[in-house]
Short mmCIF file of C-alpha atoms in Angstrom, two decimals:
data_model
loop_
_atom_site.label_atom_id
_atom_site.label_comp_id
_atom_site.label_asym_id
_atom_site.label_seq_id
_atom_site.Cartn_x
_atom_site.Cartn_y
_atom_site.Cartn_z
CA MET U 3 -8.26 -14.15 -31.04
CA ARG U 4 -11.12 -14.65 -33.56
CA ARG U 5 -14.74 -14.44 -32.33
CA CYS U 6 -15.35 -18.13 -33.06
CA ASP U 7 -12.26 -19.05 -31.04
CA ASP U 8 -13.44 -16.81 -28.21
CA ARG U 9 -16.83 -18.56 -28.15
CA LEU U 10 -15.22 -22.00 -28.29
CA LEU U 11 -12.95 -21.10 -25.36
CA ALA U 12 -15.91 -19.77 -23.35
CA ARG U 13 -17.93 -22.92 -23.98
CA SER U 14 -15.02 -25.22 -23.14
CA LEU U 15 -14.31 -23.26 -19.95
CA ALA U 16 -17.97 -23.41 -18.92
CA ASP U 17 -18.14 -27.16 -19.54
CA ALA U 18 -15.04 -27.70 -17.45
CA LEU U 19 -16.26 -25.51 -14.59
CA ASP U 20 -19.66 -27.23 -14.59
CA GLY U 21 -18.05 -30.69 -14.56
CA ARG U 22 -19.41 -31.71 -17.97
CA ALA U 23 -15.95 -32.14 -19.50
CA GLN U 24 -12.45 -32.94 -18.29
CA PRO U 25 -10.08 -29.98 -19.01
CA THR U 26 -6.59 -30.60 -20.32
CA GLY U 27 -3.44 -28.55 -20.91
CA GLU U 28 -3.69 -24.78 -20.50
CA LEU U 29 -7.44 -25.01 -19.90
CA GLU U 30 -6.88 -27.36 -16.96
CA ALA U 31 -4.37 -24.92 -15.42
CA LEU U 32 -6.76 -22.02 -15.88
CA VAL U 33 -9.64 -23.94 -14.26
CA ARG U 34 -7.47 -24.75 -11.22
CA VAL U 35 -6.54 -21.10 -10.84
CA LEU U 36 -10.16 -19.92 -11.12
CA GLU U 37 -11.47 -22.50 -8.67
CA ALA U 38 -8.77 -21.64 -6.13
CA ALA U 39 -9.43 -17.92 -6.48
CA ALA U 40 -13.22 -18.32 -6.31
CA ALA U 41 -13.08 -20.55 -3.22
CA GLU U 42 -11.77 -17.59 -1.24
CA ALA U 43 -14.61 -15.27 -2.20
CA ARG U 44 -17.85 -17.27 -2.34
CA PHE U 45 -21.10 -15.77 -1.18
CA ASP U 46 -24.77 -16.81 -1.19
CA VAL U 47 -26.97 -15.50 -4.01
CA SER U 48 -30.75 -15.73 -3.80
CA GLN U 49 -32.86 -17.17 -6.62
CA ALA U 50 -34.41 -13.73 -7.26
CA GLU U 51 -30.97 -12.12 -7.60
CA THR U 52 -29.90 -14.90 -9.95
CA GLU U 53 -32.95 -14.35 -12.17
CA ARG U 54 -32.28 -10.60 -12.33
CA ALA U 55 -28.66 -11.26 -13.28
CA LEU U 56 -29.71 -13.69 -15.98
CA ALA U 57 -32.17 -11.16 -17.40
CA THR U 58 -29.46 -8.53 -17.81
CA ALA U 59 -26.76 -10.93 -19.02
CA ARG U 60 -28.44 -12.35 -22.15
CA PRO U 61 -27.42 -9.92 -24.92
CA GLY U 62 -23.95 -9.73 -26.42
CA PRO U 63 -20.90 -12.03 -26.50
CA VAL U 64 -19.16 -10.42 -23.51
CA ARG U 65 -22.19 -10.82 -21.24
CA ARG U 66 -22.66 -14.36 -22.53
CA LEU U 67 -19.14 -15.18 -21.43
CA ARG U 68 -19.83 -13.77 -17.95
CA LEU U 69 -23.03 -15.84 -17.75
CA LEU U 70 -21.05 -19.01 -18.31
CA LEU U 71 -18.89 -18.30 -15.26
CA PRO U 72 -19.88 -19.39 -11.73
CA VAL U 73 -22.03 -16.84 -9.94
CA ALA U 74 -19.85 -17.28 -6.85
CA VAL U 75 -16.80 -15.63 -8.43
CA ALA U 76 -16.19 -12.28 -6.66
CA THR U 77 -15.71 -8.99 -8.48
CA GLY U 78 -11.92 -9.03 -8.28
CA VAL U 79 -11.67 -12.47 -9.86
CA ALA U 80 -14.16 -11.47 -12.56
CA VAL U 81 -11.89 -8.57 -13.46
CA ALA U 82 -8.98 -10.97 -13.66
CA LEU U 83 -11.01 -13.23 -15.95
CA ALA U 84 -11.74 -10.31 -18.25
CA ALA U 85 -8.01 -9.70 -18.46
CA GLY U 86 -7.29 -13.14 -19.99
CA LEU U 87 -4.74 -12.49 -22.70
CA LEU U 88 -3.43 -14.21 -25.79
CA LEU U 89 0.29 -13.73 -25.40
CA LEU U 90 3.52 -14.96 -26.85
CA SER U 91 5.17 -17.25 -24.38
CA PRO U 92 8.84 -16.56 -23.55
CA SER U 93 9.72 -19.29 -26.08
CA GLY U 94 7.90 -17.36 -28.82
CA SER U 95 4.93 -19.67 -29.42
CA PRO U 96 1.32 -18.46 -29.00
CA THR U 97 -0.32 -19.68 -25.80
CA LEU U 98 -3.29 -18.62 -23.66
CA VAL U 99 -1.81 -17.25 -20.45
CA ASN U 100 -4.02 -15.50 -17.92
CA VAL U 101 -1.13 -13.76 -16.26
CA GLN U 102 -3.24 -11.71 -13.85
CA ALA U 103 -5.23 -14.64 -12.42
CA ARG U 104 -2.18 -16.88 -12.18
CA ALA U 105 -0.12 -14.10 -10.56
CA LEU U 106 -2.83 -13.71 -7.92
CA ALA U 107 -2.96 -17.46 -7.28
CA ALA U 108 0.85 -17.56 -6.94
CA LEU U 109 0.59 -15.39 -3.80
CA GLY U 110 -1.15 -18.24 -1.97
CA GLY U 111 -4.67 -19.12 -0.88
CA PRO U 112 -6.59 -18.62 2.40
CA GLY U 113 -4.68 -21.35 4.21
CA SER U 114 -1.21 -19.99 3.48
CA VAL U 115 1.03 -17.10 4.51
CA LEU U 116 3.63 -15.28 2.45
CA GLU U 117 7.25 -14.84 3.53
CA VAL U 118 8.93 -11.91 1.79
CA THR U 119 12.26 -10.14 1.50
CA GLU U 120 12.25 -6.82 -0.35
CA ARG U 121 14.88 -4.23 -1.21
CA ILE U 122 13.49 -0.70 -1.60
CA VAL U 123 15.52 1.90 -3.51
CA PRO U 124 14.61 5.39 -4.75
CA GLY U 125 14.05 6.28 -8.38
CA PRO U 126 16.53 8.39 -10.39
CA ALA U 127 15.59 11.54 -8.45
CA GLY U 128 16.73 9.91 -5.18
CA GLY U 129 15.49 11.40 -1.94
CA PHE U 130 15.65 8.49 0.50
CA THR U 131 17.96 5.77 1.76
CA PRO U 132 17.87 2.24 0.28
CA SER U 133 16.55 -0.29 2.77
CA THR U 134 15.57 -3.93 3.14
CA ARG U 135 12.26 -5.18 4.48
CA THR U 136 11.62 -8.74 5.63
CA GLY U 137 8.44 -10.18 7.01
CA TRP U 138 5.32 -12.29 6.85
CA ILE U 139 1.87 -11.56 5.37
CA ASP U 140 -1.34 -13.42 6.21
CA ALA U 141 -3.82 -11.82 3.81
CA ALA U 142 -6.78 -13.98 4.86
CA ARG U 143 -6.50 -13.00 8.54
CA GLY U 144 -5.36 -9.42 7.94
CA GLU U 145 -2.08 -9.93 9.80
CA ALA U 146 1.46 -8.87 8.90
CA ARG U 147 4.83 -8.48 10.58
CA PHE U 148 7.72 -6.50 9.04
CA THR U 149 11.26 -5.49 9.95
CA GLN U 150 12.94 -2.68 7.99
CA ARG U 151 16.72 -2.26 7.97
CA THR U 152 19.24 0.12 6.48
CA THR U 153 21.94 -1.21 4.15
CA ASP U 154 24.31 -1.67 7.10
CA GLY U 155 21.77 -3.86 8.91
CA THR U 156 20.49 -1.30 11.43
CA VAL U 157 16.84 -2.00 12.33
CA VAL U 158 14.86 1.24 11.96
CA ASP U 159 11.30 -0.04 12.16
CA GLU U 160 9.32 -3.06 13.31
CA THR U 161 5.63 -3.15 12.49
CA LEU U 162 2.93 -5.59 13.54
CA VAL U 163 -0.54 -5.52 11.98
CA GLU U 164 -3.38 -7.40 13.68
CA ARG U 165 -6.37 -6.56 11.50
CA SER U 166 -7.07 -2.95 12.49
CA ARG U 167 -4.60 -2.82 15.40
CA ILE U 168 -1.14 -1.52 14.45
CA THR U 169 2.05 -1.48 16.52
CA ARG U 170 5.14 0.39 15.29
CA TYR U 171 8.45 0.18 17.16
CA ALA U 172 11.51 2.34 16.42
CA PRO U 173 14.61 0.77 18.02
CA VAL U 174 16.76 3.83 17.24
CA THR U 175 14.69 6.01 19.58
CA GLY U 176 13.29 3.30 21.84
CA THR U 177 9.74 4.50 21.14
CA ALA U 178 6.59 2.77 19.96
CA VAL U 179 3.17 3.80 18.72
CA ILE U 180 0.18 1.52 19.23
CA ALA U 181 -3.00 2.33 17.35
CA GLY U 182 -5.94 0.36 18.67
CA SER U 183 -7.85 1.20 15.51
CA CYS U 184 -6.95 2.32 12.00
CA ALA U 185 -9.15 5.38 12.62
CA ALA U 186 -6.46 6.67 14.99
CA LEU U 187 -3.97 7.03 12.10
CA ALA U 188 -3.93 9.70 9.42
CA THR U 189 -4.02 7.12 6.63
CA GLY U 190 -6.04 4.44 8.37
CA CYS U 191 -4.88 0.88 7.72
CA ALA U 192 -3.15 2.04 4.54
CA SER U 193 -0.15 3.09 6.63
CA ALA U 194 0.54 -0.55 7.50
CA VAL U 195 0.13 -1.99 4.00
CA ASP U 196 3.20 -3.50 2.38
CA PRO U 197 3.94 -3.04 -1.37
CA LEU U 198 3.11 -6.71 -1.95
CA THR U 199 -0.25 -6.25 -0.25
CA VAL U 200 -1.00 -3.25 -2.47
CA TYR U 201 -0.01 -5.41 -5.44
CA ARG U 202 -2.32 -8.23 -4.34
CA ARG U 203 -5.25 -5.84 -3.90
CA ALA U 204 -4.65 -4.29 -7.30
CA LEU U 205 -4.66 -7.75 -8.90
CA GLU U 206 -8.01 -8.43 -7.25
CA ARG U 207 -9.68 -5.14 -8.13
CA VAL U 208 -8.42 -3.77 -11.44
CA ALA U 209 -7.48 -5.12 -14.85
CA ALA U 210 -3.81 -5.09 -15.77
CA THR U 211 -2.44 -3.86 -19.06
CA ALA U 212 -1.40 -6.48 -21.57
CA ALA U 213 1.43 -8.56 -20.16
CA THR U 214 4.60 -8.32 -22.21
CA PRO U 215 7.15 -11.17 -22.35
CA VAL U 216 10.55 -9.85 -21.21
CA THR U 217 13.84 -11.14 -19.88
CA PHE U 218 14.62 -10.20 -16.27
CA ALA U 219 17.84 -11.17 -14.49
CA GLY U 220 18.58 -13.52 -17.40
CA ALA U 221 15.32 -15.47 -17.09
CA PRO U 222 11.93 -15.35 -18.90
CA ALA U 223 9.41 -13.02 -17.28
CA TYR U 224 6.24 -11.02 -17.91
CA ARG U 225 5.74 -7.30 -17.32
CA PHE U 226 2.44 -5.48 -16.90
CA SER U 227 1.06 -2.33 -15.29
CA LEU U 228 -1.62 -1.92 -12.61
CA PRO U 229 -3.19 1.51 -12.06
CA VAL U 230 -3.22 2.43 -8.36
CA GLN U 231 -4.35 6.01 -7.83
CA ALA U 232 -5.22 9.32 -9.52
CA LEU U 233 -4.36 12.44 -7.52
CA ARG U 234 -6.15 15.75 -7.69
CA ASP U 235 -3.24 17.54 -9.38
CA GLY U 236 -3.35 15.23 -12.38
CA VAL U 237 -0.67 12.80 -11.18
CA ARG U 238 -1.40 9.16 -11.99
CA ILE U 239 0.31 6.45 -9.94
CA ALA U 240 0.80 2.92 -11.25
CA GLN U 241 2.70 -0.21 -10.35
CA VAL U 242 4.80 -1.66 -13.15
CA VAL U 243 5.28 -5.29 -12.14
CA THR U 244 7.70 -7.90 -13.44
CA VAL U 245 6.80 -11.51 -12.62
CA ASP U 246 8.72 -14.71 -13.18
CA ALA U 247 7.33 -16.54 -16.23
CA ARG U 248 7.38 -19.92 -14.49
CA THR U 249 6.20 -19.16 -10.94
CA LEU U 250 4.30 -15.91 -11.71
CA LEU U 251 5.70 -14.53 -8.43
CA PRO U 252 6.69 -10.83 -8.51
CA GLU U 253 10.35 -10.01 -8.94
CA ARG U 254 10.22 -6.21 -9.23
CA ILE U 255 7.57 -3.57 -8.51
CA GLU U 256 8.19 -0.03 -9.77
CA TRP U 257 6.11 2.88 -8.48
CA ARG U 258 5.71 5.25 -11.42
CA GLU U 259 4.13 8.71 -11.42
CA ARG U 260 2.71 10.15 -14.65
CA ARG U 261 2.24 13.90 -14.49
CA GLN U 262 0.27 16.25 -16.68
CA GLY U 263 1.97 16.53 -20.05
CA GLY U 264 2.91 12.85 -20.07
CA HIS U 265 6.13 13.04 -18.04
CA VAL U 266 6.73 9.70 -16.28
CA GLN U 267 8.99 9.38 -13.25
CA THR U 268 9.95 6.30 -11.25
CA ALA U 269 9.54 7.20 -7.57
CA ALA U 270 10.67 3.90 -6.04
CA VAL U 271 11.76 0.40 -7.02
CA ILE U 272 11.00 -2.64 -4.88
CA ASP U 273 13.05 -5.71 -5.78
CA ILE U 274 11.50 -8.88 -4.37
CA ARG U 275 14.55 -10.85 -3.26
CA ASP U 276 12.43 -13.72 -1.96
CA ALA U 277 8.70 -14.46 -1.84
CA GLY U 278 7.09 -17.78 -1.12
CA ALA U 279 3.76 -19.04 0.18
CA VAL U 280 3.82 -21.67 2.93
CA ALA U 281 1.06 -23.34 4.91
CA ARG U 282 0.08 -21.26 7.92
CA ASP U 283 1.02 -24.01 10.39
CA GLN U 284 4.53 -24.13 8.88
CA ALA U 285 5.31 -20.49 9.71
CA PRO U 286 7.56 -19.85 12.76
CA ASP U 287 5.78 -19.38 16.09
CA ASP U 288 7.00 -15.77 16.31
CA ALA U 289 6.16 -14.85 12.70
CA PHE U 290 3.30 -12.58 13.84
CA LEU U 291 4.59 -11.48 17.25
CA LEU U 292 6.27 -8.23 18.32
CA ALA U 293 7.56 -7.98 21.89
CA LEU U 294 8.48 -4.43 22.93
CA PRO U 295 11.69 -4.21 25.02
CA PRO U 296 11.48 -2.96 28.61
CA LYS U 297 11.57 0.85 29.04
CA THR U 298 10.10 1.43 25.56
CA VAL U 299 8.29 4.78 25.51
CA VAL U 300 4.83 3.91 24.20
CA ALA U 301 2.28 6.31 22.73
CA GLN U 302 -1.19 4.74 22.74
CA LEU U 303 -3.42 6.18 20.01
CA ALA U 304 -7.16 5.66 19.98
CA ALA U 305 -9.87 6.81 17.59
CA PRO U 306 -11.80 9.75 19.06
CA GLY U 307 -15.09 7.85 18.83
CA ARG U 308 -16.80 10.84 17.25
CA PRO U 309 -16.04 13.18 14.32
CA VAL U 310 -13.08 15.48 14.96
CA ARG U 311 -14.34 19.05 15.30
CA LEU U 312 -12.24 22.21 15.52
CA LEU U 313 -13.13 24.21 18.65
CA GLY U 314 -10.68 27.07 18.16
CA THR U 315 -7.14 28.22 17.38
CA ARG U 316 -4.58 30.32 19.22
CA ARG U 317 -1.24 31.79 18.20
CA LEU U 318 1.60 30.72 20.48
CA THR U 319 4.62 32.77 21.41
CA PRO U 320 8.02 31.03 21.22
CA SER U 321 8.06 30.82 25.03
CA GLU U 322 4.62 29.18 25.12
CA ALA U 323 5.65 26.73 22.41
CA ARG U 324 8.78 25.73 24.35
CA ALA U 325 6.72 25.07 27.48
CA LEU U 326 4.58 22.39 25.84
CA SER U 327 5.02 18.74 26.79
CA PRO U 328 6.02 16.57 25.08
CA PRO U 329 8.39 18.95 23.28
CA LEU U 330 7.41 20.17 19.82
CA TYR U 331 9.52 19.12 16.85
CA TRP U 332 10.68 21.85 14.46
CA LEU U 333 13.11 22.46 11.56
CA GLY U 334 15.05 25.32 13.14
CA PRO U 335 14.79 29.06 12.52
CA ARG U 336 14.64 28.53 8.74
CA ALA U 337 13.63 25.66 6.43
CA ALA U 338 13.16 25.25 2.67
CA GLY U 339 14.29 28.87 2.20
CA HIS U 340 11.65 30.28 4.56
CA PRO U 341 11.90 31.58 8.14
CA LEU U 342 9.75 30.13 10.88
CA GLY U 343 6.43 31.95 10.79
CA ALA U 344 3.33 31.48 12.87
CA ILE U 345 3.09 28.82 15.57
CA THR U 346 -0.58 27.93 15.99
CA LEU U 347 -2.29 25.67 18.50
CA TYR U 348 -5.40 23.91 17.17
CA ARG U 349 -7.87 22.77 19.81
CA TYR U 350 -10.15 19.93 18.74
CA ASN U 351 -12.90 18.14 20.65
CA ALA U 352 -10.57 15.12 20.94
CA GLY U 353 -7.27 16.84 21.72
CA VAL U 354 -4.79 19.43 20.49
CA ALA U 355 -2.24 19.76 17.70
CA VAL U 356 0.35 22.44 16.87
CA GLN U 357 1.26 23.77 13.43
CA LEU U 358 4.55 25.52 12.59
CA ARG U 359 4.66 27.35 9.25
CA TYR U 360 7.69 27.70 6.96
CA GLY U 361 6.19 29.37 3.89
CA PRO U 362 4.23 26.65 2.02
CA LEU U 363 5.78 23.93 4.20
CA LEU U 364 3.88 23.09 7.40
CA VAL U 365 5.08 21.07 10.38
CA TRP U 366 2.36 19.39 12.46
CA ASP U 367 2.96 17.98 15.95
CA TYR U 368 0.10 15.88 17.25
CA GLY U 369 -0.75 13.02 19.56
CA PRO U 370 -4.05 11.15 19.92
CA VAL U 371 -6.01 13.37 17.53
CA VAL U 372 -5.19 13.50 13.81
CA PRO U 373 -5.65 17.02 12.40
CA PRO U 374 -8.16 16.80 9.51
CA PRO U 375 -5.74 18.47 7.02
CA LEU U 376 -3.42 15.49 7.50
CA LEU U 377 -6.00 12.84 6.72
CA GLY U 378 -5.07 10.72 3.73
CA ASN U 379 -7.31 8.94 1.29
CA ARG U 380 -7.85 5.65 3.14
CA LEU U 381 -7.38 3.71 -0.10
CA VAL U 382 -4.05 5.26 -1.12
CA PRO U 383 -0.84 3.29 -0.97
CA VAL U 384 1.54 4.63 1.67
CA LYS U 385 5.24 4.38 0.95
CA GLN U 386 7.24 3.48 4.05
CA ILE U 387 10.84 4.43 3.37
CA VAL U 388 14.04 5.20 5.27
CA ILE U 389 15.58 8.66 5.45
CA GLY U 390 18.86 8.68 7.37
CA SER U 391 18.21 6.30 10.26
CA ARG U 392 14.47 6.98 10.50
CA SER U 393 11.50 5.18 9.04
CA VAL U 394 8.97 7.60 7.52
CA ARG U 395 5.65 7.28 5.71
CA VAL U 396 4.79 9.20 2.55
CA TYR U 397 1.24 9.69 1.27
CA SER U 398 -1.08 12.18 -0.41
CA THR U 399 -3.79 13.83 1.65
CA VAL U 400 -7.48 14.09 0.82
CA GLY U 401 -6.78 17.70 -0.16
CA GLY U 402 -4.20 16.63 -2.74
CA GLN U 403 -1.06 17.65 -0.82
CA LEU U 404 1.98 15.56 0.07
CA ALA U 405 2.48 14.43 3.66
CA VAL U 406 5.61 12.88 5.16
CA GLU U 407 5.26 11.66 8.74
CA ARG U 408 7.28 9.86 11.36
CA ASP U 409 6.73 8.87 14.95
CA ARG U 410 8.15 10.93 17.81
CA PRO U 411 7.99 10.54 21.60
CA GLY U 412 4.39 11.17 22.57
CA GLY U 413 2.91 11.00 19.09
CA THR U 414 3.66 11.93 15.50
CA VAL U 415 5.30 14.77 13.56
CA ALA U 416 4.40 15.40 9.91
CA LEU U 417 5.39 17.71 7.07
CA ILE U 418 2.73 18.76 4.59
CA GLY U 419 2.62 20.97 1.51
CA PRO U 420 2.38 21.03 -2.32
CA ILE U 421 3.25 17.69 -3.87
CA PHE U 422 5.76 19.17 -6.32
CA THR U 423 8.11 19.99 -3.42
CA LYS U 424 8.70 16.31 -2.55
CA PRO U 425 12.56 16.47 -2.69
CA ALA U 426 12.54 19.38 -0.23
CA TYR U 427 10.37 17.36 2.16
CA PHE U 428 12.65 14.38 2.04
CA GLU U 429 15.58 16.62 2.89
CA ALA U 430 13.69 18.45 5.63
CA ILE U 431 12.34 15.38 7.43
CA GLY U 432 15.87 14.43 8.41
CA HIS U 433 16.36 17.80 10.14
CA LEU U 434 13.36 17.55 12.48
CA ARG U 435 14.41 17.88 16.11
CA PRO U 436 12.88 18.88 19.46
CA LEU U 437 12.31 22.58 19.99
CA PRO U 438 14.92 23.70 22.58
CA ASP U 439 13.56 24.91 25.88
CA ARG U 440 15.32 28.22 25.47
#
């Protein structure tokens, strides 16, 4: 786009937003999207703050464009504005299409909820079982309800999110974990975030790459990339998203990992079989309810209320380890080519945890207290996948290692180690079992 065209567009957009002119065509559609997005994120700005913003916004064409926009537009929407692109439409003719802003608006406003059906499959390297996830998302209220099934229809996980309260139920084992606060979980609220929620947040916070017109499933579509996370070992994680050209709703989300040297690997593919926003009062009465069956074994997790502090450690003999209740989970006498080494009890000010070592691979058994080495970056996306008949969560820790965790009676069991050994972890997690009493 030429500079004069850019200025003309900025002026026309400002006139339309200020009510001085009636927008038409693409400009009218863009104004509707911006007003809907801004209505969700308005905040009060004092006169003094406005004057300071004006003083810093005068020079340069880019700042001039920002000055023409309403002050009430939140940071995420401003990023989306900056990502306005001149694209070729699927028909081949030039048209102004702000794919990022329109894709965000397609997910619904504050008065709506999103019904979704997703199919999750591994990338070429494999490692986990394909599964289907159905559920409801209320982004404005911070609520979500999901059911995850294997390909044969077996329910392996039901999750309910009520702001910071999370309930996970595993029908296969008849157990449930209830976290009264995200602080009670290794990954905080990130462990209950669905791929579509991660996608929505990325649309709000970061600028997408240029959207490319493509054909997907025989229909016109756009494809763009959203950066998600940079790990300490040089791995970069991004979502490559394909959206329908007409509705701008997502059709496929690919999790891609770029390693040092430029090697790119697809870790998982989420096909959105169905996604649609409906008014909140049109959702079923039980859309955000999860009733636990009688006799469910429930582990209630609570944040310690103070920083977790290590008080001491003690090596356990096999007999001492077998005497613990609830029983420890282990991988057998050998795992990942290594024999079982030290069994260590860690005593914290908020509880205890036990670590079993198999070379570089560690098994952690814990209950109410989350061992600090297992803490994940609270902003990272957590992949919830199915291995065998179990639902597990995969994430990177603050220390840059890979963690794979699943619930067990009385708490949680997790594997942790170098991120490059991911396939070995996926194989090992299916072999976790209670330590025999003799």
